[in-house]
CSV table of C-alpha atoms in Angstrom, one decimal:
chain,number,residue,atom,x,y,z
A,1,MET,CA,-11.8,-8.4,-23.0
A,2,ALA,CA,-12.7,-4.8,-23.4
A,3,THR,CA,-9.4,-3.7,-21.7
A,4,VAL,CA,-7.3,-5.9,-24.0
A,5,LEU,CA,-9.1,-4.6,-27.1
A,6,SER,CA,-8.4,-1.1,-26.0
A,7,ALA,CA,-4.7,-2.0,-25.7
A,8,CYS,CA,-4.8,-3.5,-29.2
A,9,ALA,CA,-6.3,-0.3,-30.5
A,10,ASP,CA,-3.6,1.9,-28.9
A,11,LEU,CA,-0.8,-0.4,-30.1
A,12,LEU,CA,-2.4,-0.8,-33.6
A,13,ALA,CA,-2.2,-4.6,-33.0
A,14,LEU,CA,-4.7,-5.6,-35.7
A,15,ARG,CA,-3.8,-9.2,-35.9
A,16,LEU,CA,-4.2,-9.8,-32.1
A,17,GLY,CA,-7.4,-7.7,-32.2
A,18,ARG,CA,-8.8,-10.0,-34.9
A,19,GLU,CA,-7.9,-13.1,-32.8
A,20,LEU,CA,-9.7,-11.6,-29.8
A,21,HIS,CA,-12.7,-10.9,-32.0
A,22,GLY,CA,-12.8,-14.5,-33.0
A,23,HIS,CA,-12.5,-15.6,-29.4
A,24,ALA,CA,-15.3,-13.2,-28.4
A,25,MET,CA,-17.6,-14.7,-31.0
A,26,ARG,CA,-16.8,-18.3,-29.9
A,27,ALA,CA,-17.3,-17.4,-26.3
A,28,LYS,CA,-20.4,-15.3,-27.1
A,29,LEU,CA,-18.8,-12.4,-25.4
A,30,ASP,CA,-19.5,-10.2,-28.5
A,31,ARG,CA,-23.1,-9.9,-27.3
A,32,HIS,CA,-22.1,-7.3,-24.7
A,33,SER,CA,-22.1,-3.7,-25.8
A,34,LEU,CA,-18.8,-3.0,-24.0
A,35,VAL,CA,-17.1,-5.7,-26.1
A,36,LYS,CA,-18.8,-4.5,-29.3
A,37,ASN,CA,-17.7,-0.9,-28.7
A,38,GLY,CA,-14.2,-2.1,-28.0
A,39,LEU,CA,-14.2,-3.9,-31.4
A,40,VAL,CA,-15.4,-0.9,-33.2
A,41,ASN,CA,-12.7,1.2,-31.6
A,42,MET,CA,-10.0,-1.3,-32.3
A,43,TYR,CA,-10.8,-1.7,-36.0
A,44,ALA,CA,-11.2,2.0,-36.5
A,45,LYS,CA,-7.9,2.9,-34.9
A,46,CYS,CA,-6.2,0.1,-36.9
A,47,GLY,CA,-7.5,1.7,-40.1
A,48,LYS,CA,-10.1,-0.9,-40.8
A,49,VAL,CA,-13.1,1.5,-40.8
A,50,ALA,CA,-15.3,-0.8,-43.0
A,51,SER,CA,-14.8,-3.6,-40.4
A,52,ALA,CA,-15.6,-1.2,-37.6
A,53,ARG,CA,-18.8,-0.2,-39.4
A,54,LYS,CA,-19.7,-3.9,-39.9
A,55,VAL,CA,-19.5,-4.5,-36.2
A,56,PHE,CA,-21.4,-1.3,-35.5
A,57,ASP,CA,-24.2,-2.3,-37.9
A,58,GLY,CA,-24.4,-5.7,-36.3
A,59,MET,CA,-25.2,-4.3,-32.9
A,60,LYS,CA,-28.7,-5.0,-31.8
A,61,THR,CA,-28.7,-2.1,-29.3
A,62,ARG,CA,-26.4,0.9,-29.5
A,63,ASP,CA,-25.7,3.3,-26.6
A,64,LEU,CA,-24.2,6.8,-26.9
A,65,ILE,CA,-20.7,5.3,-26.6
A,66,SER,CA,-21.4,3.1,-29.6
A,67,TRP,CA,-22.3,6.1,-31.8
A,68,ASN,CA,-19.5,8.2,-30.5
A,69,THR,CA,-16.9,5.5,-31.1
A,70,MET,CA,-18.0,5.0,-34.7
A,71,LEU,CA,-18.1,8.7,-35.3
A,72,ALA,CA,-14.6,9.1,-33.8
A,73,GLY,CA,-13.4,6.4,-36.2
A,74,TYR,CA,-14.7,8.4,-39.1
A,75,GLY,CA,-13.3,11.6,-37.6
A,76,MET,CA,-9.7,10.3,-37.2
A,77,HIS,CA,-9.7,9.2,-40.9
A,78,GLY,CA,-11.3,12.4,-42.2
A,79,LEU,CA,-14.4,10.7,-43.5
A,80,CYS,CA,-16.6,13.8,-43.3
A,81,ASP,CA,-19.5,12.5,-45.5
A,82,GLU,CA,-19.8,9.3,-43.6
A,83,ALA,CA,-19.6,11.1,-40.2
A,84,LEU,CA,-22.3,13.6,-41.2
A,85,ALA,CA,-24.5,10.8,-42.5
A,86,LEU,CA,-24.1,8.8,-39.3
A,87,PHE,CA,-24.8,11.9,-37.2
A,88,ALA,CA,-28.1,12.2,-39.1
A,89,ASP,CA,-28.9,8.6,-38.4
A,90,MET,CA,-28.1,9.2,-34.7
A,91,ALA,CA,-30.6,12.0,-34.6
A,92,GLY,CA,-33.1,9.9,-36.4
A,93,ASP,CA,-32.8,7.2,-33.7
A,94,MET,CA,-33.4,10.0,-31.1
A,95,VAL,CA,-30.0,9.5,-29.5
A,96,GLU,CA,-29.0,12.7,-27.7
A,97,PRO,CA,-25.5,13.8,-28.8
A,98,ASP,CA,-22.9,15.1,-26.3
A,99,GLY,CA,-19.6,17.1,-26.6
A,100,VAL,CA,-17.7,14.0,-27.7
A,101,THR,CA,-20.2,13.5,-30.6
A,102,PHE,CA,-19.6,17.0,-31.9
A,103,VAL,CA,-15.8,16.9,-31.5
A,104,ALA,CA,-15.8,13.6,-33.5
A,105,VAL,CA,-17.8,15.1,-36.4
A,106,LEU,CA,-15.9,18.4,-36.3
A,107,SER,CA,-12.7,16.4,-36.5
A,108,ALA,CA,-13.9,14.7,-39.7
A,109,CYS,CA,-14.8,18.1,-41.2
A,110,SER,CA,-11.5,19.7,-40.2
A,111,HIS,CA,-9.4,16.9,-41.7
A,112,THR,CA,-11.0,17.5,-45.1
A,113,GLY,CA,-11.2,21.3,-45.0
A,114,ARG,CA,-15.0,21.2,-44.8
A,115,VAL,CA,-15.3,24.5,-43.0
A,116,LEU,CA,-18.9,25.2,-43.8
A,117,GLU,CA,-20.1,21.9,-42.6
A,118,GLY,CA,-18.1,22.3,-39.4
A,119,ARG,CA,-19.5,25.8,-38.8
A,120,ARG,CA,-23.1,24.5,-39.2
A,121,LEU,CA,-22.3,21.6,-36.8
A,122,PHE,CA,-20.9,24.2,-34.3
A,123,ASP,CA,-24.1,26.2,-34.7
A,124,HIS,CA,-26.1,23.0,-34.0
A,125,MET,CA,-24.0,22.4,-30.9
A,126,LEU,CA,-24.7,25.9,-29.6
A,127,ILE,CA,-28.4,25.5,-30.1
A,128,GLU,CA,-28.3,22.1,-28.2
A,129,THR,CA,-26.6,23.8,-25.2
A,130,MET,CA,-28.8,26.9,-25.0
A,131,PRO,CA,-30.0,27.5,-21.5
A,132,THR,CA,-33.6,28.0,-22.9
A,133,ARG,CA,-35.4,25.6,-25.2
A,134,PRO,CA,-34.8,26.7,-28.9
A,135,ASP,CA,-37.9,27.7,-30.8
A,136,LEU,CA,-38.7,27.3,-34.5
A,137,CYS,CA,-37.0,30.6,-35.3
A,138,VAL,CA,-33.7,29.3,-34.0
A,139,TRP,CA,-34.0,25.9,-35.7
A,140,GLY,CA,-35.3,27.6,-38.9
A,141,ALA,CA,-32.1,29.7,-39.1
A,142,LEU,CA,-29.9,26.6,-38.9
A,143,LEU,CA,-32.1,24.9,-41.5
A,144,ASN,CA,-31.9,27.9,-43.8
A,145,SER,CA,-28.1,27.7,-43.6
A,146,CYS,CA,-28.3,24.1,-44.6
A,147,ARG,CA,-30.6,25.0,-47.5
A,148,ILE,CA,-28.3,27.7,-48.8
A,149,HIS,CA,-25.3,25.4,-48.8
A,150,GLY,CA,-27.1,22.2,-49.8
A,151,ASP,CA,-26.2,20.3,-46.7
A,152,ALA,CA,-28.9,17.6,-46.7
A,153,ALA,CA,-27.2,15.4,-43.9
A,154,MET,CA,-27.2,18.2,-41.4
A,155,ALA,CA,-30.7,19.4,-42.4
A,156,GLU,CA,-32.1,15.9,-41.8
A,157,ALA,CA,-30.4,15.6,-38.4
A,158,THR,CA,-31.9,19.0,-37.5
A,159,ILE,CA,-35.3,17.9,-38.8
A,160,ALA,CA,-35.3,14.7,-36.7
A,161,LYS,CA,-34.5,16.8,-33.6
A,162,VAL,CA,-37.3,19.3,-34.3
A,163,LEU,CA,-39.9,16.8,-35.1
A,164,HIS,CA,-39.2,15.0,-31.9
A,165,SER,CA,-39.6,18.1,-29.8
A,166,GLU,CA,-42.5,19.6,-31.9
A,167,ALA,CA,-44.4,16.4,-32.6
A,168,GLU,CA,-47.7,17.8,-31.4
A,169,SER,CA,-47.8,20.5,-34.1
A,170,THR,CA,-48.7,19.7,-37.7
A,171,GLY,CA,-48.2,23.3,-38.7
A,172,ASN,CA,-44.6,23.2,-37.4
A,173,HIS,CA,-44.1,19.9,-39.2
A,174,MET,CA,-45.0,21.5,-42.5
A,175,LEU,CA,-43.0,24.7,-41.9
A,176,ILE,CA,-39.8,23.0,-40.8
A,177,THR,CA,-39.7,20.2,-43.4
A,178,LYS,CA,-39.9,22.6,-46.4
A,179,PRO,CA,-36.1,23.5,-46.3
A,180,VAL,CA,-35.1,19.9,-46.3
A,181,ARG,CA,-37.2,19.2,-49.4
A,182,HIS,CA,-35.5,22.1,-51.1
A,183,VAL,CA,-32.1,20.8,-50.2
A,184,ARG,CA,-32.9,17.4,-51.7
A,185,ASP,CA,-34.3,19.0,-54.9
A,186,VAL,CA,-31.1,21.1,-55.3
A,187,GLY,CA,-29.0,18.0,-54.8
A,188,ARG,CA,-31.0,16.1,-57.5
A,189,VAL,CA,-30.6,19.1,-59.9
A,190,GLN,CA,-26.9,19.2,-59.3
A,191,GLU,CA,-26.6,15.5,-60.1
A,192,VAL,CA,-28.5,15.9,-63.3
A,193,GLU,CA,-26.4,18.8,-64.4
A,194,GLY,CA,-23.3,16.8,-63.6
A,195,ASP,CA,-24.5,14.0,-65.8
A,196,ASP,CA,-25.4,16.4,-68.6
A,197,GLU,CA,-21.9,17.9,-68.5
A,198,GLY,CA,-20.4,14.5,-68.6
A,199,GLY,CA,-22.5,13.7,-71.7
A,200,ARG,CA,-21.4,16.9,-73.4
A,201,LEU,CA,-17.8,16.2,-72.7
A,202,ASP,CA,-18.1,12.7,-74.1
A,203,GLU,CA,-19.7,14.1,-77.3
A,204,GLU,CA,-17.0,16.8,-77.6
A,205,SER,CA,-14.3,14.1,-77.1
A,206,GLY,CA,-15.9,12.0,-79.8
A,207,ALA,CA,-16.0,14.9,-82.2
A,208,GLU,CA,-12.3,15.5,-81.8
A,209,LEU,CA,-11.5,11.9,-82.4
A,210,ASP,CA,-13.4,11.9,-85.6
Protein backbone atom coordinates (compact mmCIF):
# COMPACT_ATOMS: atom_id res chain seq x y z
CA MET A 1 0.00 0.00 0.00
CA ALA A 2 2.73 2.47 0.96
CA THR A 3 4.61 1.75 -2.28
CA VAL A 4 1.53 2.37 -4.43
CA LEU A 5 0.78 5.58 -2.53
CA SER A 6 4.32 6.74 -3.21
CA ALA A 7 3.81 6.08 -6.93
CA CYS A 8 0.54 8.06 -6.85
CA ALA A 9 2.38 10.94 -5.21
CA ASP A 10 5.13 10.95 -7.84
CA LEU A 11 2.57 10.75 -10.69
CA LEU A 12 0.21 13.29 -9.06
CA ALA A 13 -2.53 10.66 -9.37
CA LEU A 14 -4.91 12.20 -6.85
CA ARG A 15 -8.01 10.24 -7.88
CA LEU A 16 -6.26 6.88 -7.51
CA GLY A 17 -4.70 8.06 -4.27
CA ARG A 18 -8.13 8.87 -2.85
CA GLU A 19 -9.41 5.45 -3.89
CA LEU A 20 -6.47 3.85 -2.10
CA HIS A 21 -7.24 5.96 0.96
CA GLY A 22 -10.79 4.64 0.99
CA HIS A 23 -9.56 1.07 0.58
CA ALA A 24 -7.06 1.55 3.42
CA MET A 25 -9.83 2.79 5.71
CA ARG A 26 -12.11 -0.14 4.87
CA ALA A 27 -9.31 -2.66 5.35
CA LYS A 28 -8.12 -0.81 8.48
CA LEU A 29 -4.69 -0.43 6.95
CA ASP A 30 -4.68 3.27 7.74
CA ARG A 31 -3.82 2.43 11.34
CA HIS A 32 -0.22 1.80 10.31
CA SER A 33 2.10 4.81 10.43
CA LEU A 34 3.75 3.76 7.15
CA VAL A 35 0.40 4.04 5.36
CA LYS A 36 -0.52 7.27 7.15
CA ASN A 37 2.80 8.84 6.18
CA GLY A 38 2.22 7.70 2.60
CA LEU A 39 -1.19 9.38 2.57
CA VAL A 40 0.24 12.64 3.93
CA ASN A 41 2.93 12.57 1.24
CA MET A 42 0.45 11.74 -1.53
CA TYR A 43 -2.01 14.50 -0.64
CA ALA A 44 0.74 17.08 -0.17
CA LYS A 45 2.42 16.34 -3.51
CA CYS A 46 -0.97 16.42 -5.25
CA GLY A 47 -1.56 19.92 -3.90
CA LYS A 48 -4.15 18.95 -1.27
CA VAL A 49 -2.24 20.28 1.73
CA ALA A 50 -5.38 20.60 3.89
CA SER A 51 -6.16 16.91 3.29
CA ALA A 52 -2.58 16.01 4.16
CA ARG A 53 -2.85 17.96 7.41
CA LYS A 54 -6.16 16.27 8.23
CA VAL A 55 -4.50 12.85 7.92
CA PHE A 56 -1.53 14.08 9.96
CA ASP A 57 -3.75 15.45 12.73
CA GLY A 58 -5.64 12.15 12.84
CA MET A 59 -2.50 10.13 13.59
CA LYS A 60 -2.46 8.75 17.13
CA THR A 61 1.31 8.42 17.08
CA ARG A 62 3.73 10.35 14.89
CA ASP A 63 7.33 9.45 14.22
CA LEU A 64 10.02 11.72 12.80
CA ILE A 65 9.04 10.70 9.27
CA SER A 66 5.47 11.86 9.93
CA TRP A 67 6.62 15.33 10.98
CA ASN A 68 9.14 15.61 8.15
CA THR A 69 6.58 14.53 5.55
CA MET A 70 4.09 17.18 6.65
CA LEU A 71 6.83 19.81 6.86
CA ALA A 72 8.02 18.86 3.37
CA GLY A 73 4.44 19.33 2.14
CA TYR A 74 4.39 22.86 3.51
CA GLY A 75 7.87 23.45 2.13
CA MET A 76 7.08 22.45 -1.46
CA HIS A 77 4.10 24.82 -1.49
CA GLY A 78 5.94 27.72 0.17
CA LEU A 79 3.72 27.77 3.27
CA CYS A 80 6.30 29.31 5.57
CA ASP A 81 4.01 30.31 8.47
CA GLU A 82 2.46 26.85 8.62
CA ALA A 83 5.89 25.18 8.43
CA LEU A 84 7.30 27.32 11.24
CA ALA A 85 4.23 26.72 13.42
CA LEU A 86 4.49 22.96 12.85
CA PHE A 87 8.21 23.08 13.63
CA ALA A 88 7.33 24.73 16.94
CA ASP A 89 4.74 22.01 17.63
CA MET A 90 7.36 19.39 16.83
CA ALA A 91 9.74 20.86 19.37
CA GLY A 92 6.90 21.04 21.90
CA ASP A 93 6.35 17.30 21.45
CA MET A 94 10.06 16.76 22.13
CA VAL A 95 10.67 15.22 18.70
CA GLU A 96 14.32 15.61 17.71
CA PRO A 97 14.66 17.25 14.25
CA ASP A 98 17.18 16.06 11.68
CA GLY A 99 18.64 17.47 8.49
CA VAL A 100 15.50 16.63 6.51
CA THR A 101 13.45 18.67 8.98
CA PHE A 102 15.55 21.79 8.53
CA VAL A 103 15.69 21.45 4.74
CA ALA A 104 11.87 21.25 4.61
CA VAL A 105 11.36 24.41 6.68
CA LEU A 106 14.17 26.27 4.91
CA SER A 107 12.49 25.38 1.62
CA ALA A 108 9.24 26.95 2.82
CA CYS A 109 11.11 30.10 3.87
CA SER A 110 13.02 30.36 0.58
CA HIS A 111 9.88 29.97 -1.55
CA THR A 112 8.37 33.05 0.08
CA GLY A 113 11.54 35.14 0.39
CA ARG A 114 11.53 34.90 4.17
CA VAL A 115 15.29 35.30 4.49
CA LEU A 116 15.36 36.28 8.17
CA GLU A 117 13.30 33.28 9.26
CA GLY A 118 15.52 31.03 7.17
CA ARG A 119 18.66 32.52 8.72
CA ARG A 120 17.38 31.99 12.26
CA LEU A 121 16.43 28.42 11.42
CA PHE A 122 19.93 27.88 10.04
CA ASP A 123 21.36 29.27 13.29
CA HIS A 124 19.13 26.85 15.20
CA MET A 125 20.43 23.98 13.04
CA LEU A 126 24.05 24.95 13.74
CA ILE A 127 23.35 25.00 17.48
CA GLU A 128 21.72 21.56 17.29
CA THR A 129 24.79 20.10 15.57
CA MET A 130 27.43 21.68 17.82
CA PRO A 131 30.00 19.12 19.07
CA THR A 132 29.50 20.43 22.61
CA ARG A 133 26.21 20.97 24.40
CA PRO A 134 24.99 24.57 23.85
CA ASP A 135 24.67 26.63 27.02
CA LEU A 136 22.20 29.39 27.88
CA CYS A 137 24.40 32.03 26.26
CA VAL A 138 24.10 30.29 22.89
CA TRP A 139 20.35 29.71 23.18
CA GLY A 140 19.92 33.26 24.49
CA ALA A 141 21.61 34.69 21.40
CA LEU A 142 19.17 32.85 19.14
CA LEU A 143 16.21 33.93 21.28
CA ASN A 144 17.40 37.52 21.18
CA SER A 145 17.38 37.35 17.38
CA CYS A 146 13.81 36.05 17.54
CA ARG A 147 12.88 38.90 19.89
CA ILE A 148 14.39 41.57 17.63
CA HIS A 149 12.53 40.30 14.56
CA GLY A 150 9.30 39.27 16.33
CA ASP A 151 9.57 35.59 15.35
CA ALA A 152 7.32 33.94 17.96
CA ALA A 153 7.18 30.52 16.25
CA MET A 154 10.95 30.06 16.23
CA ALA A 155 11.21 31.48 19.75
CA GLU A 156 8.70 28.96 21.08
CA ALA A 157 10.47 26.09 19.31
CA THR A 158 13.73 27.18 20.92
CA ILE A 159 12.07 27.57 24.31
CA ALA A 160 10.69 24.03 24.18
CA LYS A 161 14.17 22.70 23.45
CA VAL A 162 15.80 24.71 26.24
CA LEU A 163 13.22 23.85 28.87
CA HIS A 164 13.60 20.17 28.02
CA SER A 165 17.37 20.29 28.49
CA GLU A 166 17.35 22.73 31.41
CA ALA A 167 14.31 21.38 33.26
CA GLU A 168 16.13 21.23 36.59
CA SER A 169 16.80 24.96 36.82
CA THR A 170 13.98 27.35 37.74
CA GLY A 171 16.33 30.31 37.29
CA ASN A 172 17.10 29.26 33.75
CA HIS A 173 13.38 28.86 33.10
CA MET A 174 12.71 32.48 34.11
CA LEU A 175 15.72 33.80 32.22
CA ILE A 176 15.03 32.04 28.97
CA THR A 177 11.24 32.59 28.76
CA LYS A 178 11.43 36.39 29.06
CA PRO A 179 12.30 36.97 25.36
CA VAL A 180 9.30 34.87 24.28
CA ARG A 181 6.91 36.93 26.38
CA HIS A 182 8.40 40.03 24.77
CA VAL A 183 7.89 38.62 21.26
CA ARG A 184 4.25 37.85 22.04
CA ASP A 185 3.71 41.34 23.49
CA VAL A 186 5.20 42.95 20.37
CA GLY A 187 2.92 40.83 18.20
CA ARG A 188 -0.16 41.94 20.13
CA VAL A 189 0.87 45.60 19.90
CA GLN A 190 1.34 45.29 16.13
CA GLU A 191 -2.10 43.72 15.79
CA VAL A 192 -3.70 46.56 17.76
CA GLU A 193 -1.85 49.19 15.75
CA GLY A 194 -3.02 47.49 12.56
CA ASP A 195 -6.62 47.60 13.77
CA ASP A 196 -6.28 51.28 14.68
CA GLU A 197 -4.90 52.12 11.25
CA GLY A 198 -7.79 50.25 9.66
CA GLY A 199 -10.22 52.26 11.76
CA ARG A 200 -8.58 55.54 10.81
CA LEU A 201 -8.70 54.62 7.13
CA ASP A 202 -12.39 53.80 7.42
CA GLU A 203 -13.06 57.17 9.07
CA GLU A 204 -11.10 59.02 6.39
CA SER A 205 -12.93 57.16 3.63
CA GLY A 206 -16.25 58.03 5.25
CA ALA A 207 -15.29 61.69 5.47
CA GLU A 208 -14.42 61.79 1.78
CA LEU A 209 -17.74 60.22 0.86
CA ASP A 210 -19.60 62.85 2.86
